[in-house]
Amino acid sequence: MPEETAPTDTTPEPAPAPAPAGSKSPSSFLGALGCGCAALLLVPVIALVALVARASSGSTDIPRAAPEKMADRAFQRSREAYGLMGFERTVEPGVEKIGVSTENTLSSGYCYDGGLLGLEDKTVDGAYRMSHGWALDHVPASQAVPGLRRLHRQLKDDGWKVTSYREGGKSKDWELYVQRDDGDERMSFVWYPDRDYFRGGASVPCAYDPEWKDGDAVLPGEDQRPPALGPAQRKK
């Protein structure tokens, strides 16, 4: 007998149900998710690139300037503040006893490079930061108090950012700290009412010494000496 062939089911299969409105197929959902993840991953990458660029540029933006020029700049900052305080004494260069006697000194400090990510702390060869410090003894409240208030107002008007200001009264120290250019330039003033002693100081931005050579062991600006300190007329 011939073999019987099983009947073929010719009934068509039901079409897949359409996806609900607003829904996506798994493949399209994963594709969209992938695009979103890629975009999210780009955010920290872009931020990191910006951070690296900002950190690395800090070590290359230092201007070239002779120590004498930057020392004079720091000294002139102090001289102007000295005049605003109303002081008229002439202070000779040097200091006999820090915190007790008069002072008129220049000092040089190192400049630092934070590296590619800003996480390092290494000195920059040939770069320096000049600072000027000064002090007066026998400064009574009748001179220090109105002088500091006047200096506080004037520096704000001149565009300095006041980072700290405190009127200490009769027993606590009076303080005024200012800065500008993102902190590259700073000044500080403190009056000690318990001993009628006033201190001031100014520091200017870092600079490269054009005369510096590889192998030089001396920090640029260490040999700078200020002129006598006295009041100066303000520029109009």
Tab-separated table of N, CA, C and O in Angstrom, residues 118-159:
chain	number	residue	atom	x	y	z
A	118	GLY	N	46.802	68.579	37.880
A	118	GLY	CA	46.745	69.484	39.012
A	118	GLY	C	46.936	68.798	40.349
A	118	GLY	O	46.603	69.352	41.386
A	119	LEU	N	47.498	67.591	40.348
A	119	LEU	CA	47.639	66.811	41.572
A	119	LEU	C	49.073	66.786	42.081
A	119	LEU	O	49.330	66.278	43.172
A	120	GLU	N	50.002	67.322	41.290
A	120	GLU	CA	51.394	67.332	41.708
A	120	GLU	C	51.689	68.614	42.481
A	120	GLU	O	50.869	69.518	42.566
A	121	ASP	N	52.886	68.682	43.030
A	121	ASP	CA	53.277	69.849	43.801
A	121	ASP	C	54.784	70.045	43.645
A	121	ASP	O	55.541	69.899	44.593
A	122	LYS	N	55.202	70.397	42.438
A	122	LYS	CA	56.626	70.549	42.166
A	122	LYS	C	56.946	72.001	41.820
A	122	LYS	O	56.120	72.732	41.282
A	123	THR	N	58.152	72.420	42.149
A	123	THR	CA	58.550	73.794	41.873
A	123	THR	C	58.864	73.969	40.393
A	123	THR	O	59.243	73.024	39.706
A	124	VAL	N	58.696	75.187	39.912
A	124	VAL	CA	58.978	75.521	38.520
A	124	VAL	C	60.360	76.169	38.466
A	124	VAL	O	60.573	77.238	39.059
A	125	ASP	N	61.282	75.538	37.775
A	125	ASP	CA	62.641	76.068	37.686
A	125	ASP	C	62.643	77.440	37.021
A	125	ASP	O	62.032	77.640	35.976
A	126	GLY	N	63.338	78.379	37.639
A	126	GLY	CA	63.457	79.708	37.069
A	126	GLY	C	62.317	80.641	37.403
A	126	GLY	O	62.361	81.819	37.051
A	127	ALA	N	61.281	80.146	38.082
A	127	ALA	CA	60.134	80.978	38.438
A	127	ALA	C	60.213	81.382	39.910
A	127	ALA	O	60.759	80.646	40.741
A	128	TYR	N	59.641	82.512	40.237
A	128	TYR	CA	59.710	83.046	41.596
A	128	TYR	C	58.490	83.927	41.853
A	128	TYR	O	57.801	84.354	40.927
A	129	ARG	N	58.233	84.194	43.124
A	129	ARG	CA	57.149	85.103	43.531
A	129	ARG	C	57.702	86.078	44.564
A	129	ARG	O	58.151	85.672	45.634
A	130	MET	N	57.659	87.368	44.248
A	130	MET	CA	58.191	88.371	45.161
A	130	MET	C	57.132	88.827	46.154
A	130	MET	O	55.957	88.969	45.824
A	131	SER	N	57.583	89.061	47.389
A	131	SER	CA	56.715	89.572	48.454
A	131	SER	C	57.441	90.678	49.203
A	131	SER	O	58.677	90.648	49.339
A	132	HIS	N	56.678	91.639	49.693
A	132	HIS	CA	57.240	92.715	50.506
A	132	HIS	C	56.525	92.731	51.839
A	132	HIS	O	55.291	92.666	51.894
A	133	GLY	N	57.294	92.811	52.907
A	133	GLY	CA	56.724	92.879	54.245
A	133	GLY	C	57.173	94.138	54.970
A	133	GLY	O	58.314	94.592	54.795
A	134	TRP	N	56.273	94.700	55.742
A	134	TRP	CA	56.624	95.906	56.491
A	134	TRP	C	55.883	95.923	57.823
A	134	TRP	O	54.862	95.255	57.989
A	135	ALA	N	56.410	96.667	58.762
A	135	ALA	CA	55.792	96.735	60.088
A	135	ALA	C	56.202	98.017	60.782
A	135	ALA	O	57.269	98.585	60.511
A	136	LEU	N	55.327	98.462	61.683
A	136	LEU	CA	55.582	99.657	62.487
A	136	LEU	C	55.265	99.360	63.946
A	136	LEU	O	54.264	98.696	64.241
A	137	ASP	N	56.086	99.857	64.837
A	137	ASP	CA	55.796	99.773	66.263
A	137	ASP	C	55.177	101.093	66.717
A	137	ASP	O	55.119	102.069	65.969
A	138	HIS	N	54.654	101.103	67.940
A	138	HIS	CA	54.056	102.310	68.534
A	138	HIS	C	52.936	102.890	67.659
A	138	HIS	O	52.912	104.090	67.363
A	139	VAL	N	52.008	102.019	67.254
A	139	VAL	CA	50.856	102.460	66.459
A	139	VAL	C	49.625	102.408	67.352
A	139	VAL	O	49.094	101.328	67.636
A	140	PRO	N	49.114	103.555	67.834
A	140	PRO	CA	47.979	103.562	68.755
A	140	PRO	C	46.659	103.324	68.022
A	140	PRO	O	46.576	103.409	66.787
A	141	ALA	N	45.616	103.067	68.777
A	141	ALA	CA	44.294	102.823	68.203
A	141	ALA	C	43.795	104.036	67.431
A	141	ALA	O	43.107	103.906	66.415
A	142	SER	N	44.122	105.217	67.892
A	142	SER	CA	43.658	106.437	67.230
A	142	SER	C	44.172	106.543	65.795
A	142	SER	O	43.596	107.259	64.977
A	143	GLN	N	45.240	105.834	65.483
A	143	GLN	CA	45.784	105.837	64.127
A	143	GLN	C	45.430	104.562	63.373
A	143	GLN	O	45.095	104.601	62.187
A	144	ALA	N	45.485	103.424	64.061
A	144	ALA	CA	45.255	102.134	63.400
A	144	ALA	C	43.798	101.935	62.996
A	144	ALA	O	43.515	101.471	61.884
A	145	VAL	N	42.861	102.255	63.876
A	145	VAL	CA	41.444	101.986	63.616
A	145	VAL	C	40.905	102.779	62.425
A	145	VAL	O	40.378	102.186	61.471
A	146	PRO	N	41.020	104.113	62.429
A	146	PRO	CA	40.514	104.837	61.249
A	146	PRO	C	41.307	104.516	59.986
A	146	PRO	O	40.766	104.512	58.879
A	147	GLY	N	42.596	104.232	60.144
A	147	GLY	CA	43.419	103.899	58.989
A	147	GLY	C	42.996	102.599	58.329
A	147	GLY	O	42.879	102.524	57.099
A	148	LEU	N	42.732	101.574	59.117
A	148	LEU	CA	42.300	100.289	58.565
A	148	LEU	C	40.921	100.386	57.924
A	148	LEU	O	40.674	99.781	56.875
A	149	ARG	N	40.032	101.128	58.534
A	149	ARG	CA	38.698	101.294	57.950
A	149	ARG	C	38.784	102.032	56.616
A	149	ARG	O	38.092	101.682	55.654
A	150	ARG	N	39.626	103.039	56.575
A	150	ARG	CA	39.811	103.788	55.333
A	150	ARG	C	40.439	102.892	54.257
A	150	ARG	O	40.024	102.907	53.093
A	151	LEU	N	41.428	102.119	54.649
A	151	LEU	CA	42.097	101.208	53.718
A	151	LEU	C	41.126	100.149	53.202
A	151	LEU	O	41.119	99.815	52.012
A	152	HIS	N	40.283	99.632	54.073
A	152	HIS	CA	39.279	98.638	53.698
A	152	HIS	C	38.347	99.189	52.621
A	152	HIS	O	38.092	98.531	51.599
A	153	ARG	N	37.838	100.371	52.829
A	153	ARG	CA	36.917	100.985	51.863
A	153	ARG	C	37.614	101.257	50.531
A	153	ARG	O	37.062	100.978	49.458
A	154	GLN	N	38.821	101.799	50.598
A	154	GLN	CA	39.499	102.197	49.376
A	154	GLN	C	39.897	100.999	48.518
A	154	GLN	O	39.768	101.025	47.288
A	155	LEU	N	40.367	99.937	49.139
A	155	LEU	CA	40.765	98.748	48.375
A	155	LEU	C	39.555	98.114	47.694
A	155	LEU	O	39.656	97.623	46.566
A	156	LYS	N	38.412	98.109	48.361
A	156	LYS	CA	37.193	97.606	47.724
A	156	LYS	C	36.838	98.465	46.513
A	156	LYS	O	36.486	97.941	45.449
A	157	ASP	N	36.950	99.769	46.666
A	157	ASP	CA	36.647	100.669	45.550
A	157	ASP	C	37.628	100.466	44.392
A	157	ASP	O	37.275	100.689	43.227
A	158	ASP	N	38.846	100.067	44.716
A	158	ASP	CA	39.871	99.860	43.691
A	158	ASP	C	39.768	98.500	43.007
A	158	ASP	O	40.584	98.181	42.138
A	159	GLY	N	38.789	97.688	43.400
A	159	GLY	CA	38.582	96.406	42.737
A	159	GLY	C	39.208	95.204	43.412
A	159	GLY	O	39.168	94.092	42.876
